[in-house]
Short mmCIF file of C-alpha atoms in Angstrom, two decimals:
data_model
loop_
_atom_site.label_atom_id
_atom_site.label_comp_id
_atom_site.label_asym_id
_atom_site.label_seq_id
_atom_site.Cartn_x
_atom_site.Cartn_y
_atom_site.Cartn_z
CA MET A 1 -5.73 -37.30 25.13
CA ALA A 2 -8.51 -35.85 27.50
CA VAL A 3 -9.92 -38.49 29.77
CA LEU A 4 -13.19 -37.34 31.15
CA PRO A 5 -13.34 -37.63 34.93
CA LYS A 6 -15.73 -40.44 35.85
CA THR A 7 -18.21 -38.14 37.62
CA ALA A 8 -18.91 -35.97 34.48
CA ALA A 9 -19.05 -39.12 32.33
CA GLY A 10 -21.35 -40.95 34.63
CA ARG A 11 -23.82 -38.07 34.69
CA VAL A 12 -23.93 -37.57 31.17
CA ALA A 13 -24.76 -41.25 30.70
CA ARG A 14 -27.53 -41.21 33.25
CA GLN A 15 -28.97 -38.18 31.72
CA ALA A 16 -28.87 -39.54 28.15
CA ARG A 17 -30.35 -42.69 28.86
CA PRO A 18 -34.04 -41.83 29.49
CA ARG A 19 -34.37 -39.94 26.18
CA ALA A 20 -32.32 -42.58 24.25
CA ASN A 21 -35.41 -44.07 22.85
CA GLY A 22 -35.30 -42.71 19.44
CA ARG A 23 -32.43 -44.24 17.48
CA PRO A 24 -30.99 -41.25 15.45
CA GLU A 25 -29.20 -39.73 18.44
CA SER A 26 -25.80 -40.74 17.63
CA ARG A 27 -24.37 -38.78 14.73
CA ALA A 28 -24.79 -35.24 16.41
CA ALA A 29 -24.06 -36.45 19.78
CA ARG A 30 -20.95 -38.36 18.88
CA ALA A 31 -19.86 -35.43 16.84
CA SER A 32 -20.31 -32.69 19.41
CA ALA A 33 -19.28 -34.79 22.30
CA ASN A 34 -16.06 -36.09 21.10
CA ALA A 35 -14.29 -36.26 24.47
CA PRO A 36 -17.11 -38.11 26.31
CA ALA A 37 -17.24 -40.78 23.67
CA PRO A 38 -17.60 -43.42 26.55
CA ALA A 39 -20.68 -41.72 27.65
CA SER A 40 -22.47 -41.45 24.52
CA ARG A 41 -21.66 -45.03 23.68
CA ARG A 42 -22.92 -46.10 27.05
CA ALA A 43 -26.21 -44.48 26.30
CA ALA A 44 -26.46 -45.76 22.82
CA ALA A 45 -25.78 -49.48 23.53
CA PRO A 46 -28.82 -50.50 25.64
CA LEU A 47 -31.20 -49.61 22.82
CA ALA A 48 -29.32 -51.46 20.21
CA GLY A 49 -28.77 -54.57 22.12
CA PRO A 50 -31.54 -57.08 21.87
CA ALA A 51 -30.98 -58.52 25.23
CA GLU A 52 -28.56 -56.29 27.15
CA PRO A 53 -27.92 -58.21 30.41
CA THR A 54 -28.85 -55.12 32.69
CA GLN A 55 -29.51 -57.38 35.77
CA ALA A 56 -25.99 -58.87 35.75
CA ALA A 57 -24.54 -55.54 35.09
CA ALA A 58 -26.24 -54.10 38.30
CA THR A 59 -24.50 -56.60 40.23
CA HIS A 60 -20.99 -56.28 38.66
CA ARG A 61 -19.96 -53.04 36.72
CA SER A 62 -16.55 -54.58 36.16
CA LYS A 63 -15.86 -56.65 33.24
CA TYR A 64 -13.58 -59.36 32.10
CA VAL A 65 -12.26 -58.71 28.46
CA TYR A 66 -11.51 -61.83 26.21
CA CYS A 67 -10.76 -60.29 22.86
CA ILE A 68 -11.28 -57.53 20.53
CA VAL A 69 -13.21 -58.04 17.21
CA GLU A 70 -14.55 -55.79 14.34
CA ALA A 71 -18.35 -55.56 14.90
CA PRO A 72 -20.58 -52.58 14.39
CA GLU A 73 -23.67 -54.35 16.00
CA PRO A 74 -24.00 -55.74 19.47
CA LEU A 75 -23.39 -59.55 19.78
CA GLN A 76 -24.52 -62.13 22.29
CA PHE A 77 -22.69 -65.39 22.88
CA GLY A 78 -24.55 -66.92 25.70
CA ALA A 79 -23.76 -67.74 29.14
CA ILE A 80 -20.24 -69.16 28.50
CA GLY A 81 -18.23 -66.69 30.66
CA ILE A 82 -15.60 -66.88 33.18
CA GLY A 83 -16.86 -67.41 36.94
CA ALA A 84 -18.56 -69.96 39.16
CA ALA A 85 -21.89 -69.29 37.65
CA PRO A 86 -21.43 -68.85 33.95
CA SER A 87 -21.83 -65.29 32.95
CA GLU A 88 -23.36 -63.94 29.67
CA VAL A 89 -20.91 -62.95 27.03
CA TYR A 90 -21.60 -59.81 25.05
CA THR A 91 -19.87 -56.69 23.32
CA VAL A 92 -18.89 -53.38 24.33
CA HIS A 93 -18.39 -50.94 21.40
CA TYR A 94 -16.44 -48.03 20.18
CA ARG A 95 -17.22 -47.36 16.51
CA ASN A 96 -16.47 -50.43 14.52
CA LEU A 97 -14.44 -52.11 17.22
CA ALA A 98 -16.01 -54.37 20.00
CA ALA A 99 -14.50 -55.94 23.17
CA ILE A 100 -15.99 -59.30 23.94
CA VAL A 101 -16.72 -59.24 27.74
CA SER A 102 -18.71 -60.67 30.55
CA ASP A 103 -19.51 -59.21 34.05
CA ALA A 104 -17.02 -60.37 36.64
CA PRO A 105 -16.40 -59.30 40.30
CA ILE A 106 -13.25 -57.29 40.86
CA GLU A 107 -10.68 -59.81 41.98
CA THR A 108 -7.41 -61.27 40.85
CA LEU A 109 -8.23 -64.30 38.90
CA ASP A 110 -5.89 -67.17 39.31
CA SER A 111 -4.84 -69.08 36.31
CA THR A 112 -6.66 -72.21 37.38
CA ARG A 113 -7.61 -74.74 34.88
CA GLU A 114 -11.30 -73.69 35.09
CA HIS A 115 -10.58 -69.97 34.45
CA VAL A 116 -8.00 -70.54 31.82
CA LEU A 117 -10.24 -72.93 29.85
CA ALA A 118 -13.25 -70.51 30.17
CA HIS A 119 -11.13 -67.79 28.69
CA GLU A 120 -10.10 -70.02 25.72
CA ARG A 121 -13.57 -71.36 25.32
CA VAL A 122 -15.00 -67.84 24.84
CA ASN A 123 -12.21 -66.92 22.34
CA GLU A 124 -12.92 -70.13 20.56
CA THR A 125 -16.63 -69.50 20.22
CA VAL A 126 -16.25 -65.88 19.03
CA MET A 127 -13.66 -67.02 16.41
CA ARG A 128 -16.09 -69.27 14.66
CA GLU A 129 -17.69 -66.16 13.16
CA HIS A 130 -15.16 -63.24 13.80
CA THR A 131 -11.51 -62.57 13.34
CA VAL A 132 -10.30 -61.89 16.87
CA ILE A 133 -7.37 -60.30 18.65
CA PRO A 134 -6.98 -62.29 21.85
CA MET A 135 -6.62 -60.59 25.24
CA SER A 136 -4.10 -62.16 27.53
CA PHE A 137 -5.53 -63.95 30.48
CA GLY A 138 -6.98 -62.14 33.44
CA THR A 139 -7.74 -58.62 32.34
CA ILE A 140 -10.51 -57.02 34.29
CA PHE A 141 -11.74 -53.38 33.80
CA LYS A 142 -13.63 -51.53 36.40
CA THR A 143 -16.45 -50.19 34.29
CA ARG A 144 -17.76 -50.36 30.66
CA GLU A 145 -16.48 -46.77 30.20
CA ASP A 146 -12.97 -47.94 30.93
CA ILE A 147 -13.20 -50.48 28.09
CA VAL A 148 -14.63 -47.87 25.78
CA GLU A 149 -11.54 -45.76 26.55
CA LEU A 150 -9.39 -48.69 25.91
CA LEU A 151 -10.99 -49.24 22.38
CA ARG A 152 -10.67 -45.71 21.65
CA SER A 153 -7.22 -45.25 22.70
CA ALA A 154 -5.72 -48.04 20.88
CA ALA A 155 -8.21 -48.01 18.05
CA GLY A 156 -5.38 -47.49 15.54
CA ALA A 157 -3.39 -50.44 16.56
CA PHE A 158 -6.47 -52.76 17.02
CA CYS A 159 -7.86 -51.89 13.39
CA ASP A 160 -4.56 -52.47 11.90
CA VAL A 161 -3.95 -55.89 13.65
CA LEU A 162 -7.51 -56.96 12.74
CA ASN A 163 -6.85 -56.19 9.04
CA LYS A 164 -3.72 -58.14 9.09
CA MET A 165 -5.41 -61.05 10.90
CA GLN A 166 -8.50 -60.96 8.77
CA ASN A 167 -9.72 -64.73 7.99
CA LYS A 168 -6.57 -66.22 9.46
CA LEU A 169 -6.24 -68.93 12.20
CA GLU A 170 -3.45 -70.34 14.07
CA PHE A 171 -2.53 -73.85 14.41
CA GLY A 172 -0.14 -75.54 16.74
CA LEU A 173 2.34 -78.24 15.91
CA LYS A 174 4.67 -80.15 18.19
CA VAL A 175 6.70 -82.92 16.93
CA LEU A 176 8.35 -85.40 19.20
CA TRP A 177 10.76 -88.35 18.56
CA ASP A 178 11.89 -91.22 20.35
CA ARG A 179 15.31 -90.18 21.39
CA ASP A 180 16.68 -93.57 22.33
CA GLN A 181 15.56 -94.85 19.20
CA ALA A 182 17.10 -92.08 17.31
CA VAL A 183 20.46 -92.65 19.09
CA ARG A 184 20.24 -96.54 18.00
CA GLU A 185 19.74 -95.55 14.38
CA ILE A 186 22.55 -93.11 14.51
CA GLU A 187 24.89 -95.82 15.96
CA THR A 188 24.07 -98.05 12.99
CA VAL A 189 24.43 -95.41 10.52
CA ASP A 190 27.47 -93.42 11.69
CA GLN A 191 30.71 -95.33 11.28
CA ASP A 192 32.66 -93.22 13.92
CA ILE A 193 30.07 -93.71 16.54
CA SER A 194 29.57 -97.29 16.01
CA ARG A 195 33.36 -97.84 16.10
CA LEU A 196 33.69 -95.85 19.34
CA LYS A 197 30.77 -97.96 20.85
CA THR A 198 32.45 -101.10 20.27
CA GLU A 199 35.79 -99.85 21.50
CA ILE A 200 34.09 -98.74 24.70
CA SER A 201 32.45 -102.21 25.25
CA ILE A 202 35.55 -104.24 24.62
CA GLN A 203 38.16 -102.03 26.28
CA LYS A 204 39.38 -103.09 29.66
CA GLY A 205 40.86 -100.02 30.87
CA PRO A 206 39.57 -96.61 31.59
CA THR A 207 37.18 -95.57 28.85
CA TYR A 208 36.57 -92.00 30.04
CA PHE A 209 37.81 -90.27 26.77
CA ALA A 210 36.25 -92.70 24.47
CA ARG A 211 32.85 -92.14 26.30
CA MET A 212 33.30 -88.35 26.09
CA GLN A 213 34.08 -88.52 22.60
CA TYR A 214 31.08 -90.74 21.92
CA GLY A 215 28.69 -88.58 23.85
CA ARG A 216 29.87 -85.41 21.75
CA LEU A 217 29.37 -87.15 18.46
CA VAL A 218 26.10 -88.63 19.46
CA ASP A 219 24.82 -85.15 20.64
CA ALA A 220 25.94 -83.73 17.29
CA ALA A 221 24.43 -86.45 15.21
CA LEU A 222 21.04 -85.99 17.09
CA GLN A 223 21.22 -82.23 16.49
CA THR A 224 21.86 -82.54 12.85
CA ARG A 225 19.20 -85.01 12.44
CA SER A 226 16.51 -83.23 14.37
CA GLU A 227 17.37 -80.13 12.33
CA ALA A 228 17.00 -82.00 9.19
CA TYR A 229 13.52 -83.22 10.20
CA LEU A 230 12.64 -79.69 11.19
CA ALA A 231 13.71 -78.18 7.93
CA GLU A 232 11.86 -80.59 5.76
CA ILE A 233 8.64 -80.36 7.82
CA LEU A 234 8.71 -76.56 7.80
CA ARG A 235 9.61 -76.45 4.01
CA GLN A 236 6.49 -78.60 3.26
CA LEU A 237 4.19 -76.62 5.46
CA ARG A 238 5.48 -73.25 4.26
CA GLU A 239 3.72 -73.72 1.07
CA VAL A 240 0.33 -73.68 2.71
CA ALA A 241 0.88 -71.33 5.52
CA VAL A 242 0.90 -67.59 5.92
CA ALA A 243 3.50 -67.47 8.62
CA SER A 244 5.01 -69.54 11.31
CA ARG A 245 6.67 -69.11 14.57
CA ILE A 246 9.07 -71.61 16.18
CA ASN A 247 9.00 -71.72 19.95
CA ARG A 248 11.30 -73.37 22.29
CA PRO A 249 10.90 -77.12 22.38
CA ILE A 250 9.57 -78.38 25.93
CA GLY A 251 11.38 -81.41 27.34
CA ASP A 252 13.72 -83.96 25.83
CA ARG A 253 11.40 -85.58 23.30
CA MET A 254 10.20 -82.58 21.60
CA ILE A 255 12.12 -81.60 18.50
CA MET A 256 9.78 -78.99 17.19
CA ASN A 257 7.17 -76.57 18.96
CA ALA A 258 5.77 -74.32 16.25
CA ALA A 259 2.62 -72.29 15.53
CA PHE A 260 1.41 -71.63 12.06
CA LEU A 261 -0.91 -68.97 10.77
CA ILE A 262 -3.29 -70.23 7.95
CA SER A 263 -5.79 -68.55 5.79
CA ARG A 264 -9.22 -69.90 6.61
CA ASP A 265 -9.62 -71.10 2.90
CA GLN A 266 -6.27 -73.01 3.26
CA GLU A 267 -7.30 -74.90 6.36
CA SER A 268 -8.10 -78.22 4.58
CA ALA A 269 -4.89 -77.92 2.55
CA PHE A 270 -2.80 -77.57 5.73
CA ASP A 271 -4.71 -80.38 7.19
CA ALA A 272 -3.99 -82.70 4.20
CA ARG A 273 -0.15 -81.52 4.10
CA LEU A 274 0.31 -82.33 7.50
CA LYS A 275 -1.34 -85.79 7.36
CA ALA A 276 1.00 -86.51 4.32
CA ILE A 277 4.12 -85.42 6.45
CA ALA A 278 3.05 -87.52 9.36
CA ALA A 279 2.56 -90.58 7.00
CA LYS A 280 6.11 -89.99 5.63
CA PHE A 281 7.94 -89.41 8.92
CA ASP A 282 6.28 -92.37 10.74
CA LYS A 283 8.68 -92.52 13.50
CA LEU A 284 7.90 -89.07 14.76
CA THR A 285 4.95 -88.00 16.86
CA PHE A 286 2.94 -85.22 15.70
CA ARG A 287 0.65 -83.27 18.04
CA TYR A 288 -1.51 -80.89 16.07
CA SER A 289 -3.97 -78.49 17.61
CA GLY A 290 -6.44 -75.76 16.67
CA PRO A 291 -7.67 -73.46 15.50
CA TRP A 292 -6.54 -70.83 17.86
CA PRO A 293 -6.88 -67.20 18.10
CA PRO A 294 -3.59 -65.80 16.68
CA TYR A 295 -1.84 -65.70 19.98
CA ASN A 296 1.67 -66.29 18.59
CA PHE A 297 1.25 -63.89 15.86
CA VAL A 298 -0.04 -60.81 17.61
CA ASN A 299 1.62 -59.09 20.43
CA ILE A 300 0.26 -55.61 21.40
CA ARG A 301 1.63 -54.42 24.57
CA LEU A 302 -0.38 -51.65 26.19
CA LYS A 303 0.82 -49.22 29.03
CA LEU A 304 -1.25 -47.40 31.23
CA GLU A 305 0.17 -43.85 32.08
CA ARG A 306 -0.99 -41.40 34.60
CA ALA A 307 -2.47 -38.56 32.52
CA MET B 1 1.16 -92.72 12.24
CA PRO B 2 -2.32 -90.90 11.70
CA VAL B 3 -2.41 -87.47 13.06
CA GLU B 4 -5.47 -86.10 14.46
CA ARG B 5 -6.20 -82.48 15.36
CA ALA B 6 -6.95 -81.71 18.79
CA ALA B 7 -9.35 -78.94 19.73
CA SER B 8 -7.73 -75.92 20.96
CA GLY B 9 -9.01 -76.39 24.49
CA ALA B 10 -7.95 -79.82 24.86
CA SER B 11 -4.41 -79.50 26.49
CA LEU B 12 -4.23 -77.21 29.42
CA ILE B 13 -0.48 -76.74 28.61
CA ASP B 14 -1.17 -75.55 25.15
CA VAL B 15 -3.62 -72.98 26.39
CA LEU B 16 -1.41 -71.66 29.16
CA ASP B 17 1.45 -71.48 26.69
CA ARG B 18 -0.67 -68.98 24.82
CA VAL B 19 -2.95 -67.06 27.09
CA LEU B 20 -0.61 -65.89 29.86
CA ASP B 21 1.63 -63.46 27.86
CA LYS B 22 0.58 -63.42 24.32
CA GLY B 23 -2.09 -61.39 22.50
CA ILE B 24 -2.88 -58.00 24.01
CA VAL B 25 -0.93 -57.50 27.23
CA ILE B 26 -1.52 -54.66 29.47
CA ASP B 27 1.39 -53.39 31.65
CA ALA B 28 -0.73 -51.95 34.43
CA TRP B 29 0.69 -50.13 37.27
CA VAL B 30 -3.05 -49.77 38.12
CA ARG B 31 -3.11 -53.53 38.68
CA VAL B 32 -0.55 -53.43 41.38
CA SER B 33 -2.41 -50.86 43.51
CA LEU B 34 -5.94 -51.70 42.95
CA VAL B 35 -7.40 -54.76 41.17
CA GLY B 36 -9.12 -54.02 37.88
CA ILE B 37 -8.16 -51.66 35.33
CA ASP B 38 -9.57 -48.19 36.02
CA LEU B 39 -8.89 -45.48 33.33
CA ILE B 40 -11.58 -42.95 34.07
CA THR B 41 -11.26 -42.28 37.90
CA VAL B 42 -7.60 -42.41 38.03
CA GLU B 43 -7.20 -40.56 34.86
CA ALA B 44 -5.01 -43.05 33.22
CA ARG B 45 -4.34 -43.18 29.63
CA VAL B 46 -3.70 -46.15 27.26
CA VAL B 47 -0.31 -46.01 25.34
CA VAL B 48 0.36 -48.53 22.73
CA ALA B 49 3.97 -49.51 23.80
CA SER B 50 4.62 -51.95 21.04
CA ILE B 51 2.83 -53.88 18.06
CA ASP B 52 4.32 -57.05 16.85
CA THR B 53 2.65 -58.96 14.10
CA HIS B 54 4.65 -62.00 13.03
CA LEU B 55 3.70 -62.27 9.50
CA LYS B 56 6.84 -64.03 8.26
CA TYR B 57 8.23 -67.35 8.14
CA SER B 58 10.51 -66.90 11.09
CA GLU B 59 13.10 -69.42 12.42
CA ALA B 60 13.86 -69.16 15.97
CA ALA B 61 17.31 -70.08 15.64
CA SER B 62 18.42 -67.21 13.40
CA GLN B 63 16.46 -64.71 15.69
CA SER B 64 18.37 -65.74 18.77
CA ILE B 65 21.50 -65.39 16.91
CA LEU B 66 20.62 -61.92 15.90
CA VAL B 67 19.68 -60.88 19.41
CA ALA B 68 22.94 -62.33 20.81
CA ARG B 69 24.90 -60.58 18.22
CA SER B 70 23.47 -57.25 18.73
CA ALA B 71 23.80 -57.52 22.53
CA ALA B 72 27.49 -58.48 21.91
CA GLY B 73 27.83 -55.48 19.64
CA LYS B 74 26.56 -53.21 22.24
CA ALA B 75 28.93 -54.53 24.72
CA TYR B 76 31.67 -53.84 22.41
CA ASP B 77 30.66 -50.33 21.67
CA ASP B 78 30.40 -49.73 25.27
CA LEU B 79 33.94 -51.09 25.59
CA LEU B 80 35.14 -48.85 22.90
CA ALA B 81 33.75 -45.86 24.39
CA GLU B 82 35.10 -46.43 27.81
CA ASN B 83 38.54 -47.08 26.17
CA ALA B 84 38.44 -43.79 24.44
CA ALA B 85 37.35 -42.02 27.70
CA LEU B 86 40.27 -43.65 29.68
CA ARG B 87 42.67 -42.74 26.86
CA ALA B 88 41.65 -39.32 27.09
CA GLN B 89 42.06 -39.19 30.79
CA LEU B 90 45.60 -40.57 30.51
CA GLY B 91 46.55 -38.11 27.69
CA SER B 92 45.41 -35.20 29.97
CA GLY B 93 47.25 -36.65 33.16
CA GLY B 94 50.63 -35.59 31.91
CA PRO B 95 53.95 -37.52 31.79
CA ALA B 96 54.11 -37.97 35.66
CA ARG B 97 51.03 -40.01 35.77
CA ARG B 98 51.90 -41.90 32.70
CA ALA B 99 55.12 -42.90 34.41
CA ALA B 100 53.19 -43.92 37.34
CA VAL B 101 51.04 -46.08 35.29
CA SER B 102 53.93 -47.81 33.44
CA ARG B 103 55.53 -48.45 36.86
CA ARG B 104 52.50 -50.22 38.10
CA ARG B 105 52.40 -52.30 34.98
CA ALA B 106 55.98 -53.19 35.33
CA ALA B 107 55.33 -54.29 38.87
CA SER B 108 52.24 -56.39 38.00
CA ARG B 109 54.40 -58.01 35.44
CA ILE B 110 56.79 -59.21 38.13
#
C-alpha cells in the first residue's frame, strides 16, 4: 500500500481546493489519482458539506473519532462533541464510508466521566439514524487525511461488519439476586443442608467439619440455582434476539451480565419478553439498558505498522 | 418487579464496560511516541489484525472451557515433543550414559 507523504498530499489538496467549485470533479480525479485518495476527498468535501466547520478546523486539524457509518453524503450532528467547549460533530468520508468526528486538540484524553459520556452521547445520537461500528474511547487522528487513510485501508473490514450489524441494536442485561435470601430458600428446600444446619446449631463440640460440609453444599446449591435461572432467562430471550454474549458477572450479587443483539424491528418484542420474565422471576432484580452501539458484538483490532 | 429500560448513558460503569476495549481498537505504536494517530507523515499503514463479530448465541462457560482445553492441549503437545527430543538424546548417548542415568535414578530412590 502506498501511503503518500504528507507534503505531497497537502500540496495536492491546496491546489485542488480553489478550482473545486464545479461538482463533477470526482470521477476522473478519483480514478486517475488512486493513491492520493485522501487528497482528492479532502478537496471534494468542503463543497459537498452544507456547513463544513472550517473555523474550528483551522484551530485543530486533529480529530477525535467516535464511530464508522455508511454514509455517502456529509452529515452534521450539532455541537455535541468531546471537549470543554462542545465541538461540532461531522463526517469525514471515503467512498461510502464515513467516520463521525469532531475537532479536538492533540492530547491524551483521560477516561473521565465527562469524556466517556460525551463519546457515548455522540454514538447514541448517530445510532438513531445509522448503523454504527463504535470506536473504542480516546482515538485521535492528527489530520483528516489520516482518517481517510484509515477508512481506505480497513474499508473491506468496515463494510463487512456494517453489513452484518445492519439495523441491529445492542441491549445490556444484568440480573442480580439477594444471595442471603437464596441461601435461606436453599436451607428450607434442601434436606441435607437443613440437617447439617441443625446439627451445627445443636452440637456442643467442634463443628469444623460440619461447617465445611455445609459451606460446600450451599455453594454448590447456589451455583446450580443461578445456572438454572440463567438458562431459563437465556432460553426465553433467545427467541427474540439475534445473538447474545455473556460477560463475567461483577460482584457477589450479580448472576448474569449479558449483552443481546436485537433487530430494530424486534425491539418491542424483546422489551415485552423481558418484562414478562421479570414478572415471573420476581425475586430477581433486572437491570436493562440500551440501545447501545454493538460494542459487545464487534471487535476489530487494527495495527499500525511502519510502511 | 417491573423492569424499566435505562438509557445507554445512564450508568458510567456500563459505558466504561464497553467503550474502553470494545468496538474498533487500534493498537498503535504511534500513540506511545507521539499523541494522536499519524499515518501520513510517519508513513504508517493500517493492518486489520483481527475481526470478530459475535453473531451467535454464545455461552461464556463453554467458551472458557474450550480455551482452557486448548491451552492444556498445547502444553501436552510441548511435553510430548520435549520427551521425544530427550529420548533421542538418550538414545544417541550410548550405553555408558544410559548407565550413568540409571545409577542416578537408583541414587535418588535411596
